[in-house]
mmCIF file of C-alpha atoms in Angstrom:
data_model
loop_
_atom_site.group_PDB
_atom_site.id
_atom_site.type_symbol
_atom_site.label_atom_id
_atom_site.label_comp_id
_atom_site.label_asym_id
_atom_site.label_seq_id
_atom_site.Cartn_x
_atom_site.Cartn_y
_atom_site.Cartn_z
ATOM 1 C CA GLU A 216 35.179 72.939 84.178
ATOM 2 C CA LEU A 217 38.008 70.480 84.807
ATOM 3 C CA PHE A 218 36.667 69.770 88.277
ATOM 4 C CA THR A 219 33.198 68.981 86.911
ATOM 5 C CA ASP A 220 34.867 66.679 84.376
ATOM 6 C CA LEU A 221 36.631 64.847 87.193
ATOM 7 C CA CYS A 222 33.303 64.262 88.937
ATOM 8 C CA SER A 223 31.871 62.900 85.673
ATOM 9 C CA MET A 224 34.670 60.330 85.579
ATOM 10 C CA ILE A 225 33.392 58.900 88.858
ATOM 11 C CA GLY A 226 30.029 58.204 87.252
ATOM 12 C CA VAL A 227 31.623 56.618 84.162
ATOM 13 C CA ALA A 228 33.722 54.338 86.374
ATOM 14 C CA GLN A 229 30.629 53.352 88.384
ATOM 15 C CA ALA A 230 28.713 52.470 85.212
ATOM 16 C CA ALA A 231 31.574 50.375 83.799
ATOM 17 C CA SER A 232 32.013 48.555 87.096
ATOM 18 C CA ALA A 233 28.294 47.779 87.386
ATOM 19 C CA MET A 234 28.134 46.525 83.787
ATOM 20 C CA HIS A 235 31.193 44.326 84.377
ATOM 21 C CA HIS A 236 29.499 42.801 87.419
ATOM 22 C CA GLN A 237 26.251 42.186 85.508
ATOM 23 C CA VAL A 238 27.991 40.288 82.697
ATOM 24 C CA ARG A 239 30.031 38.221 85.156
ATOM 25 C CA GLU A 240 26.735 37.196 86.753
ATOM 26 C CA GLY A 241 25.421 36.087 83.379
ATOM 27 C CA HIS A 242 23.144 39.095 82.727
ATOM 28 C CA THR A 243 24.785 40.423 79.565
ATOM 29 C CA ALA A 244 21.772 41.968 77.803
ATOM 30 C CA PRO A 245 20.342 43.819 80.858
ATOM 31 C CA GLY A 246 23.862 44.920 81.795
ATOM 32 C CA LEU A 247 24.409 46.497 78.379
ATOM 33 C CA VAL A 248 20.990 48.196 78.331
ATOM 34 C CA PHE A 249 21.435 49.823 81.718
ATOM 35 C CA PHE A 250 25.034 50.737 80.904
ATOM 36 C CA PHE A 251 23.787 52.760 77.917
ATOM 37 C CA ILE A 252 21.132 54.362 80.135
ATOM 38 C CA ALA A 253 23.564 55.205 82.934
ATOM 39 C CA PHE A 254 26.136 56.629 80.534
ATOM 40 C CA PHE A 255 23.465 58.775 78.886
ATOM 41 C CA ALA A 256 22.599 60.262 82.271
ATOM 42 C CA ILE A 257 26.246 61.163 82.923
ATOM 43 C CA TRP A 258 27.020 62.439 79.434
ATOM 44 C CA TRP A 259 23.847 64.472 78.905
ATOM 45 C CA ALA A 260 24.259 66.329 82.185
ATOM 46 C CA TRP A 261 27.885 67.088 81.284
ATOM 47 C CA MET A 262 26.998 68.203 77.758
ATOM 48 C CA ASN A 263 24.253 70.603 78.821
ATOM 49 C CA PHE A 264 26.609 72.405 81.181
ATOM 50 C CA ALA A 265 29.515 72.402 78.691
ATOM 51 C CA TRP A 266 27.528 74.167 75.964
ATOM 52 C CA PHE A 267 26.070 76.686 78.398
ATOM 53 C CA ASN A 268 29.495 77.464 79.787
ATOM 54 C CA SER A 269 30.882 78.025 76.309
ATOM 55 C CA ALA A 270 28.235 80.656 75.648
ATOM 56 C CA TYR A 271 27.909 82.350 79.056
ATOM 57 C CA ASP A 272 30.826 82.073 81.451
ATOM 58 C CA ASN A 273 31.237 85.278 83.438
ATOM 59 C CA ASP A 274 32.986 83.404 86.279
ATOM 60 C CA ASP A 275 31.540 85.550 89.062
ATOM 61 C CA VAL A 276 30.704 84.336 92.570
ATOM 62 C CA ILE A 277 27.120 83.343 91.761
ATOM 63 C CA SER A 278 28.237 81.408 88.669
ATOM 64 C CA ARG A 279 30.809 79.526 90.718
ATOM 65 C CA LEU A 280 28.250 78.668 93.381
ATOM 66 C CA LEU A 281 25.809 77.396 90.748
ATOM 67 C CA THR A 282 28.655 75.405 89.200
ATOM 68 C CA LEU A 283 29.245 73.796 92.594
ATOM 69 C CA LEU A 284 25.569 72.850 92.529
ATOM 70 C CA GLN A 285 26.230 71.116 89.198
ATOM 71 C CA VAL A 286 29.168 69.284 90.767
ATOM 72 C CA PHE A 287 27.131 68.192 93.797
ATOM 73 C CA GLY A 288 24.299 66.969 91.568
ATOM 74 C CA SER A 289 26.704 65.000 89.349
ATOM 75 C CA LEU A 290 28.128 63.282 92.442
ATOM 76 C CA VAL A 291 24.612 62.304 93.514
ATOM 77 C CA VAL A 292 23.975 60.908 90.020
ATOM 78 C CA ALA A 293 27.245 58.959 90.213
ATOM 79 C CA ALA A 294 26.206 57.551 93.578
ATOM 80 C CA GLY A 295 22.928 56.418 92.022
ATOM 81 C CA ILE A 296 24.498 54.639 89.028
ATOM 82 C CA PRO A 297 24.697 51.167 90.661
ATOM 83 C CA SER A 298 21.022 51.445 91.670
ATOM 84 C CA MET A 299 20.030 52.123 88.045
ATOM 85 C CA PHE A 300 21.178 48.609 87.152
ATOM 86 C CA ASP A 301 18.595 47.388 89.674
ATOM 87 C CA GLU A 302 15.928 49.582 88.001
ATOM 88 C CA ASP A 303 15.958 52.093 90.861
ATOM 89 C CA PHE A 304 16.296 55.619 89.429
ATOM 90 C CA ARG A 305 15.438 57.634 92.532
ATOM 91 C CA LEU A 306 18.945 58.772 93.427
ATOM 92 C CA GLY A 307 19.818 59.477 89.790
ATOM 93 C CA VAL A 308 16.696 61.613 89.319
ATOM 94 C CA ALA A 309 17.452 63.442 92.571
ATOM 95 C CA GLY A 310 20.942 64.281 91.311
ATOM 96 C CA TYR A 311 19.526 65.473 87.998
ATOM 97 C CA SER A 312 17.006 67.666 89.829
ATOM 98 C CA ILE A 313 19.829 69.325 91.760
ATOM 99 C CA MET A 314 21.779 69.993 88.569
ATOM 100 C CA ARG A 315 18.740 71.236 86.691
ATOM 101 C CA ILE A 316 17.925 73.743 89.432
ATOM 102 C CA GLY A 317 21.377 75.240 88.972
ATOM 103 C CA LEU A 318 21.228 75.132 85.173
ATOM 104 C CA VAL A 319 17.783 76.759 84.969
ATOM 105 C CA LEU A 320 19.018 79.551 87.238
ATOM 106 C CA LEU A 321 22.082 79.980 85.035
ATOM 107 C CA TRP A 322 19.896 80.307 81.943
ATOM 108 C CA MET A 323 17.672 82.847 83.714
ATOM 109 C CA ARG A 324 20.791 84.876 84.582
ATOM 110 C CA ALA A 325 21.851 84.682 80.943
ATOM 111 C CA ALA A 326 18.422 85.959 79.880
ATOM 112 C CA ALA A 327 18.751 88.920 82.229
ATOM 113 C CA GLY A 328 22.294 89.768 81.169
ATOM 114 C CA HIS A 329 22.047 89.194 77.415
ATOM 115 C CA PRO A 330 18.960 90.885 75.920
ATOM 116 C CA GLU A 331 19.790 89.703 72.381
ATOM 117 C CA GLY A 332 19.654 86.091 73.519
ATOM 118 C CA ARG A 333 16.785 86.434 75.988
ATOM 119 C CA ARG A 334 14.227 84.405 73.997
ATOM 120 C CA THR A 335 16.667 81.554 73.530
ATOM 121 C CA ALA A 336 17.687 81.551 77.197
ATOM 122 C CA HIS A 337 14.036 81.531 78.297
ATOM 123 C CA ARG A 338 13.337 78.594 75.968
ATOM 124 C CA TYR A 339 16.230 76.687 77.471
ATOM 125 C CA ALA A 340 15.064 77.398 81.015
ATOM 126 C CA LEU A 341 11.462 76.384 80.276
ATOM 127 C CA GLY A 342 12.475 73.308 78.283
ATOM 128 C CA LEU A 343 14.793 72.067 81.028
ATOM 129 C CA PHE A 344 12.142 72.705 83.698
ATOM 130 C CA ILE A 345 9.527 70.685 81.776
ATOM 131 C CA SER A 346 12.041 67.953 81.043
ATOM 132 C CA GLN A 347 13.005 67.583 84.668
ATOM 133 C CA ALA A 348 9.356 67.462 85.702
ATOM 134 C CA THR A 349 8.859 64.523 83.327
ATOM 135 C CA TRP A 350 11.914 62.751 84.778
ATOM 136 C CA ILE A 351 10.447 63.070 88.266
ATOM 137 C CA ALA A 352 7.177 61.612 86.960
ATOM 138 C CA PHE A 353 9.258 58.821 85.399
ATOM 139 C CA LEU A 354 9.758 57.396 88.904
ATOM 140 C CA ALA A 355 6.102 56.321 88.886
ATOM 141 C CA VAL A 356 6.399 54.367 85.603
ATOM 142 C CA PRO A 357 5.797 50.590 85.945
ATOM 143 C CA HIS A 358 8.922 48.450 85.647
ATOM 144 C CA HIS A 359 7.854 46.789 82.388
ATOM 145 C CA LEU A 360 7.624 50.235 80.718
ATOM 146 C CA LEU A 361 10.884 51.691 82.065
ATOM 147 C CA ILE A 362 12.962 51.251 78.918
ATOM 148 C CA PRO A 363 10.507 52.577 76.279
ATOM 149 C CA VAL A 364 9.476 55.527 78.469
ATOM 150 C CA PHE A 365 13.135 56.317 79.188
ATOM 151 C CA VAL A 366 13.850 56.407 75.442
ATOM 152 C CA LEU A 367 10.926 58.782 74.845
ATOM 153 C CA LEU A 368 11.935 61.140 77.658
ATOM 154 C CA ALA A 369 15.580 61.095 76.557
ATOM 155 C CA ALA A 370 14.495 61.983 73.013
ATOM 156 C CA TYR A 371 12.489 64.952 74.328
ATOM 157 C CA ASP A 372 15.396 66.055 76.518
ATOM 158 C CA GLN A 373 17.685 66.065 73.477
ATOM 159 C CA SER A 374 15.197 68.174 71.532
ATOM 160 C CA VAL A 375 15.420 71.050 74.023
ATOM 161 C CA PRO A 376 18.642 72.572 72.570
ATOM 162 C CA TYR A 377 17.303 72.341 69.007
ATOM 163 C CA LEU A 378 13.982 73.959 69.914
ATOM 164 C CA ALA A 379 15.648 76.651 72.021
ATOM 165 C CA GLU A 380 18.260 77.579 69.402
ATOM 166 C CA ARG A 381 15.540 78.159 66.785
ATOM 167 C CA ALA A 382 14.880 81.445 68.584
ATOM 168 C CA GLY A 383 18.507 82.455 67.996
ATOM 169 C CA ALA A 384 21.919 80.847 68.317
ATOM 170 C CA THR A 385 23.787 81.130 71.600
ATOM 171 C CA PRO A 386 27.294 82.643 71.375
ATOM 172 C CA TRP A 387 29.190 79.397 71.982
ATOM 173 C CA HIS A 388 32.797 79.144 70.822
ATOM 174 C CA PRO A 389 33.784 76.316 68.405
ATOM 175 C CA HIS A 390 37.348 75.938 69.699
ATOM 176 C CA HIS A 391 36.167 75.904 73.311
ATOM 177 C CA ILE A 392 33.547 73.232 72.572
ATOM 178 C CA ALA A 393 36.088 71.132 70.660
ATOM 179 C CA GLU A 394 38.471 71.392 73.614
ATOM 180 C CA ARG A 395 35.771 70.445 76.124
ATOM 181 C CA TYR A 396 34.758 67.380 74.116
ATOM 182 C CA GLY A 397 38.388 66.360 73.746
ATOM 183 C CA LEU A 398 38.923 66.575 77.499
ATOM 184 C CA PHE A 399 35.844 64.462 78.171
ATOM 185 C CA PHE A 400 37.155 61.920 75.672
ATOM 186 C CA ILE A 401 40.391 61.737 77.669
ATOM 187 C CA ILE A 402 38.334 61.074 80.798
ATOM 188 C CA VAL A 403 36.519 58.188 79.107
ATOM 189 C CA LEU A 404 39.811 56.763 77.849
ATOM 190 C CA GLY A 405 41.232 57.102 81.355
ATOM 191 C CA GLU A 406 38.340 55.073 82.764
ATOM 192 C CA THR A 407 39.020 52.402 80.149
ATOM 193 C CA VAL A 408 42.659 52.150 81.200
ATOM 194 C CA LEU A 409 41.668 52.125 84.882
ATOM 195 C CA SER A 410 39.156 49.297 84.444
ATOM 196 C CA ALA A 411 41.604 47.138 82.524
ATOM 197 C CA THR A 412 44.444 47.842 84.967
ATOM 198 C CA THR A 413 42.317 46.921 87.971
ATOM 199 C CA ALA A 414 41.262 43.661 86.326
ATOM 200 C CA ILE A 415 44.880 42.808 85.487
ATOM 201 C CA GLN A 416 45.958 43.424 89.081
ATOM 202 C CA LEU A 417 43.259 41.033 90.306
ATOM 203 C CA ALA A 418 44.174 38.403 87.711
ATOM 204 C CA ILE A 419 47.943 38.357 88.303
ATOM 205 C CA ASP A 420 47.590 35.970 91.239
ATOM 206 C CA GLY A 421 44.800 34.006 89.555
ATOM 207 C CA GLU A 422 44.730 31.339 86.886
ATOM 208 C CA ALA A 423 45.099 33.592 83.843
ATOM 209 C CA SER A 424 48.277 32.911 81.859
ATOM 210 C CA ARG A 425 50.906 35.610 81.548
ATOM 211 C CA ALA A 426 50.619 35.442 77.746
ATOM 212 C CA ALA A 427 46.889 36.216 77.960
ATOM 213 C CA LEU A 428 47.475 39.178 80.257
ATOM 214 C CA VAL A 429 50.183 40.525 77.969
ATOM 215 C CA SER A 430 47.762 40.240 75.055
ATOM 216 C CA VAL A 431 45.159 42.325 76.903
ATOM 217 C CA VAL A 432 47.738 44.907 77.960
ATOM 218 C CA ILE A 433 49.257 45.385 74.513
ATOM 219 C CA GLY A 434 45.921 45.217 72.699
ATOM 220 C CA GLY A 435 44.269 47.621 75.132
ATOM 221 C CA VAL A 436 47.113 50.138 74.936
ATOM 222 C CA LEU A 437 47.133 50.024 71.127
ATOM 223 C CA ILE A 438 43.365 50.568 70.979
ATOM 224 C CA VAL A 439 43.346 53.447 73.477
ATOM 225 C CA PHE A 440 46.440 55.113 72.023
ATOM 226 C CA SER A 441 45.099 54.845 68.474
ATOM 227 C CA ALA A 442 41.614 56.020 69.480
ATOM 228 C CA TRP A 443 43.001 59.210 71.002
ATOM 229 C CA LEU A 444 45.282 60.089 68.087
ATOM 230 C CA LEU A 445 42.599 59.272 65.534
ATOM 231 C CA TYR A 446 40.200 61.537 67.420
ATOM 232 C CA VAL A 447 42.560 64.539 67.437
ATOM 233 C CA ALA A 448 43.979 64.007 63.942
ATOM 234 C CA ARG A 449 41.647 66.653 62.511
ATOM 235 C CA GLU A 450 40.559 70.002 63.959
ATOM 236 C CA ALA A 451 36.965 69.637 65.172
ATOM 237 C CA ALA A 452 36.385 73.390 65.449
ATOM 238 C CA ASP A 453 36.664 73.720 61.654
ATOM 239 C CA ILE A 454 33.510 71.657 61.071
ATOM 240 C CA LEU A 455 31.471 72.953 64.010
ATOM 241 C CA ASP A 456 30.856 76.142 62.021
ATOM 242 C CA LEU A 457 28.954 74.193 59.363
ATOM 243 C CA ASN A 458 25.300 75.223 59.322
ATOM 244 C CA GLY A 459 23.394 73.158 61.889
ATOM 245 C CA TYR A 460 26.119 70.529 62.139
ATOM 246 C CA GLN A 461 26.768 71.281 65.817
ATOM 247 C CA PHE A 462 23.668 69.263 66.758
ATOM 248 C CA VAL A 463 24.782 66.195 64.799
ATOM 249 C CA TRP A 464 28.344 66.511 66.069
ATOM 250 C CA GLY A 465 27.395 67.217 69.675
ATOM 251 C CA ILE A 466 24.781 64.484 70.100
ATOM 252 C CA GLY A 467 26.650 62.009 67.879
ATOM 253 C CA HIS A 468 29.455 62.031 70.419
ATOM 254 C CA TYR A 469 27.286 60.075 72.835
ATOM 255 C CA PHE A 470 27.794 56.966 70.716
ATOM 256 C CA ILE A 471 31.512 57.677 70.293
ATOM 257 C CA TYR A 472 31.984 58.071 74.031
ATOM 258 C CA VAL A 473 29.805 55.164 75.131
ATOM 259 C CA THR A 474 31.593 52.652 72.893
ATOM 260 C CA VAL A 475 34.979 53.671 74.302
ATOM 261 C CA ALA A 476 33.632 53.616 77.864
ATOM 262 C CA LEU A 477 32.266 50.124 77.241
ATOM 263 C CA LEU A 478 35.722 48.986 76.173
ATOM 264 C CA GLY A 479 37.137 49.261 79.700
ATOM 265 C CA ALA A 480 34.637 46.787 81.104
ATOM 266 C CA ALA A 481 35.050 44.612 78.004
ATOM 267 C CA LEU A 482 38.812 44.288 78.480
ATOM 268 C CA ALA A 483 38.205 43.377 82.117
ATOM 269 C CA LEU A 484 35.744 40.689 80.984
ATOM 270 C CA ARG A 485 38.312 39.368 78.537
ATOM 271 C CA ILE A 486 40.671 38.890 81.478
ATOM 272 C CA ASP A 487 37.858 37.137 83.337
ATOM 273 C CA PHE A 488 37.549 34.707 80.424
ATOM 274 C CA TYR A 489 41.272 33.964 80.483
ATOM 275 C CA ALA A 490 41.012 33.437 84.240
ATOM 276 C CA GLY A 491 38.274 30.826 83.745
ATOM 277 C CA GLU A 492 35.193 32.715 84.981
ATOM 278 C CA PRO A 493 32.247 30.328 84.306
ATOM 279 C CA ASN A 494 29.747 32.982 83.112
ATOM 280 C CA VAL A 495 32.126 34.700 80.683
ATOM 281 C CA SER A 496 32.430 32.931 77.332
ATOM 282 C CA ASP A 497 35.070 33.350 74.650
ATOM 283 C CA LEU A 498 32.678 34.684 71.992
ATOM 284 C CA THR A 499 30.771 37.047 74.313
ATOM 285 C CA SER A 500 33.902 38.583 75.816
ATOM 286 C CA ALA A 501 35.520 38.856 72.371
ATOM 287 C CA LEU A 502 32.461 40.583 70.865
ATOM 288 C CA LEU A 503 32.304 42.989 73.782
ATOM 289 C CA VAL A 504 35.806 44.103 72.780
ATOM 290 C CA THR A 505 35.600 44.090 68.993
ATOM 291 C CA ALA A 506 32.034 45.388 68.521
ATOM 292 C CA PRO A 507 32.615 48.656 70.449
ATOM 293 C CA VAL A 508 35.925 49.228 68.625
ATOM 294 C CA ALA A 509 34.274 48.648 65.228
ATOM 295 C CA VAL A 510 31.338 50.934 66.067
ATOM 296 C CA PHE A 511 33.716 53.587 67.396
ATOM 297 C CA LEU A 512 35.753 53.605 64.174
ATOM 298 C CA ALA A 513 32.620 53.773 62.014
ATOM 299 C CA LEU A 514 31.141 56.636 64.042
ATOM 300 C CA LEU A 515 34.445 58.478 64.220
ATOM 301 C CA TRP A 516 34.554 58.560 60.434
ATOM 302 C CA LEU A 517 30.868 59.509 60.141
ATOM 303 C CA VAL A 518 30.827 62.274 62.756
ATOM 304 C CA CYS A 519 34.394 63.625 62.850
ATOM 305 C CA VAL A 520 36.246 62.652 59.655
ATOM 306 C CA ARG A 521 33.616 62.676 56.910
ATOM 307 C CA PRO A 522 32.831 66.444 57.205
ATOM 308 C CA HIS A 523 36.543 67.100 56.586
ATOM 309 C CA ASP A 524 36.997 64.565 53.794
ATOM 310 C CA ALA A 525 34.206 62.297 52.578
ATOM 311 C CA SER A 526 36.256 60.839 49.731
ATOM 312 C CA SER A 527 37.385 57.234 49.363
ATOM 313 C CA ARG A 528 40.777 58.285 50.765
ATOM 314 C CA THR A 529 39.250 58.183 54.237
ATOM 315 C CA ALA A 530 36.179 56.004 53.685
ATOM 316 C CA VAL A 531 38.063 52.966 52.370
ATOM 317 C CA PRO A 532 40.687 52.728 55.176
ATOM 318 C CA PHE A 533 38.037 53.165 57.867
ATOM 319 C CA ALA A 534 35.689 50.627 56.225
ATOM 320 C CA LEU A 535 38.504 48.091 55.912
ATOM 321 C CA ALA A 536 39.481 48.664 59.536
ATOM 322 C CA VAL A 537 35.886 48.145 60.720
ATOM 323 C CA ALA A 538 35.638 44.888 58.774
ATOM 324 C CA ALA A 539 39.019 43.693 60.046
ATOM 325 C CA VAL A 540 38.136 44.455 63.672
ATOM 326 C CA ILE A 541 34.875 42.522 63.379
ATOM 327 C CA ALA A 542 36.733 39.599 61.769
ATOM 328 C CA SER A 543 39.256 39.627 64.619
ATOM 329 C CA THR A 544 36.477 38.425 66.945
ATOM 330 C CA TRP A 545 37.211 34.857 65.858
ATOM 331 C CA THR A 546 40.991 35.055 66.270
ATOM 332 C CA PRO A 547 42.799 33.515 69.295
ATOM 333 C CA ARG A 548 43.626 36.997 70.684
ATOM 334 C CA PRO A 549 40.866 39.363 69.457
ATOM 335 C CA GLU A 550 41.910 42.264 71.694
ATOM 336 C CA LEU A 551 45.451 42.174 70.296
ATOM 337 C CA ALA A 552 44.261 41.816 66.696
ATOM 338 C CA ALA A 553 41.870 44.756 67.119
ATOM 339 C CA GLY A 554 44.684 46.841 68.582
ATOM 340 C CA VAL A 555 46.964 46.102 65.623
ATOM 341 C CA VAL A 556 44.182 47.058 63.170
ATOM 342 C CA CYS A 557 43.637 50.365 65.002
ATOM 343 C CA ALA A 558 47.379 51.100 64.895
ATOM 344 C CA LEU A 559 47.482 50.417 61.141
ATOM 345 C CA LEU A 560 44.482 52.701 60.572
ATOM 346 C CA LEU A 561 46.176 55.395 62.637
ATOM 347 C CA THR A 562 49.285 55.100 60.469
ATOM 348 C CA ALA A 563 47.205 55.541 57.311
ATOM 349 C CA GLU A 564 45.280 58.494 58.772
ATOM 350 C CA VAL A 565 48.433 60.275 59.972
ATOM 351 C CA ARG A 566 50.030 59.875 56.544
ATOM 352 C CA LEU A 567 46.899 61.210 54.872
ATOM 353 C CA THR A 568 46.529 64.244 57.118
ATOM 354 C CA SER A 569 50.267 64.990 56.887
ATOM 355 C CA ALA A 570 50.105 64.873 53.093
ATOM 356 C CA SER A 571 47.077 67.201 53.002
ATOM 357 C CA GLU A 572 48.844 69.733 55.240
ATOM 358 C CA ARG A 573 52.152 69.608 53.322
ATOM 359 C CA PRO A 574 52.868 72.935 51.560
ATOM 360 C CA VAL A 575 52.747 72.852 47.770
ATOM 361 C CA ARG A 576 55.878 74.083 46.007
ATOM 362 C CA ALA A 577 55.573 76.298 42.960
ATOM 363 C CA ALA A 578 56.679 74.719 39.666
ATOM 364 C CA GLY A 579 60.057 75.808 38.338
#
C-alpha cells in the first residue's frame, strides 16, 4: 500500500509541475482545468484500490502480483500527465486500462472467495469494465467536447461504488480507510513542500528579494503544518460508520486533496511573481494561494469537522478563517497572512478538541 502511495506522488508532482508551467506561459484557465482533470485521474485510481484493499486483502502471491499491476499502471498514468495538459489522453487511458485489468481480476477473486459478497463484487467488476470501455472510447471524442464528456464519464465512474454497494456493503474497515486517507494527505502535503522548495532553490540566485522568499517559506510552512494538524484533530473513523456517509466522505476528499495539491504550484508561482516573471501577476498568484486555502478550510469543516460537531463552536471559527484568508489576497504578503490565519484557526481547534476530551470531575 505504501509503495502504491509513493507511485501516486509521482503523478501529483507531474500535475503540479505541468500546471505551474501553464500559468507561467500565461494559460491560467486551461492550466487549472487540466490540473483538476489530471489530479482526478490519480486520486480516483488510488481510491478504488484503497477501498478494495480495506475489504479484501489476503496478501497472497496472486494479490501481490495484481498489486504490482496497479503500481505499473499508476506509473504509466503519471508518465501521461504532462500529455493531458496538451489534450492527449492516450497514455493516461492506457495506464488506467492496465490498472483496471488488475482491479477487475481482484474483484472476481473476491467474488469467488466471499460468497456473501458475491453480488457486490460482480457489480464492481462489471461496473469497472464498462467504465473503462467508455474511457477507451473517450479517445475518439472531438477536442471541443473533451471537457464536458470527461465530466460525464467521471460522474459515471464515481457512481460505480454506490451502485455496487446497494447489493450489500463490502467489509471495509473504518480505521484502515481513515489511515489510508491520512497517508495520502501526507503525500499531497509532501508534494506541496517539494514544489515550493524547488522554486525557492531556483529563485535564490535570481532577482527575488530575500524578504519575499522568507515570506513564502514561513507562510507555506504555517499553511502546511496547520493543514495537517487540522486534518488529524478529530478521529475520522468515528464518522465513517454513519449510515451512507462513507460516500460523501470518500468522494468529498477529492476537493480537499486537490486544493492542497494546487497550493504547491501556487507557492511556486508566488515566487515567480517576486522574481519578476512577466506572465505572473500579483493578483493571480495571490488568488492561487488564498483561494485553495479558503476552499480547503471550508471543505475540511463540511466533510471532516461538521459530522463531529456542527455547532457554532466550530462553524464560526472556520467561517471567520475562510473570510480572513480570502481578504488576505489583497495584503502585501498574502501567503504569510494566510499562514497566520491557518495557525490561529489551528490554535482555536486544538483548544476546542482538548476541552471536549477533558474528563469531567464529579461535584463535591
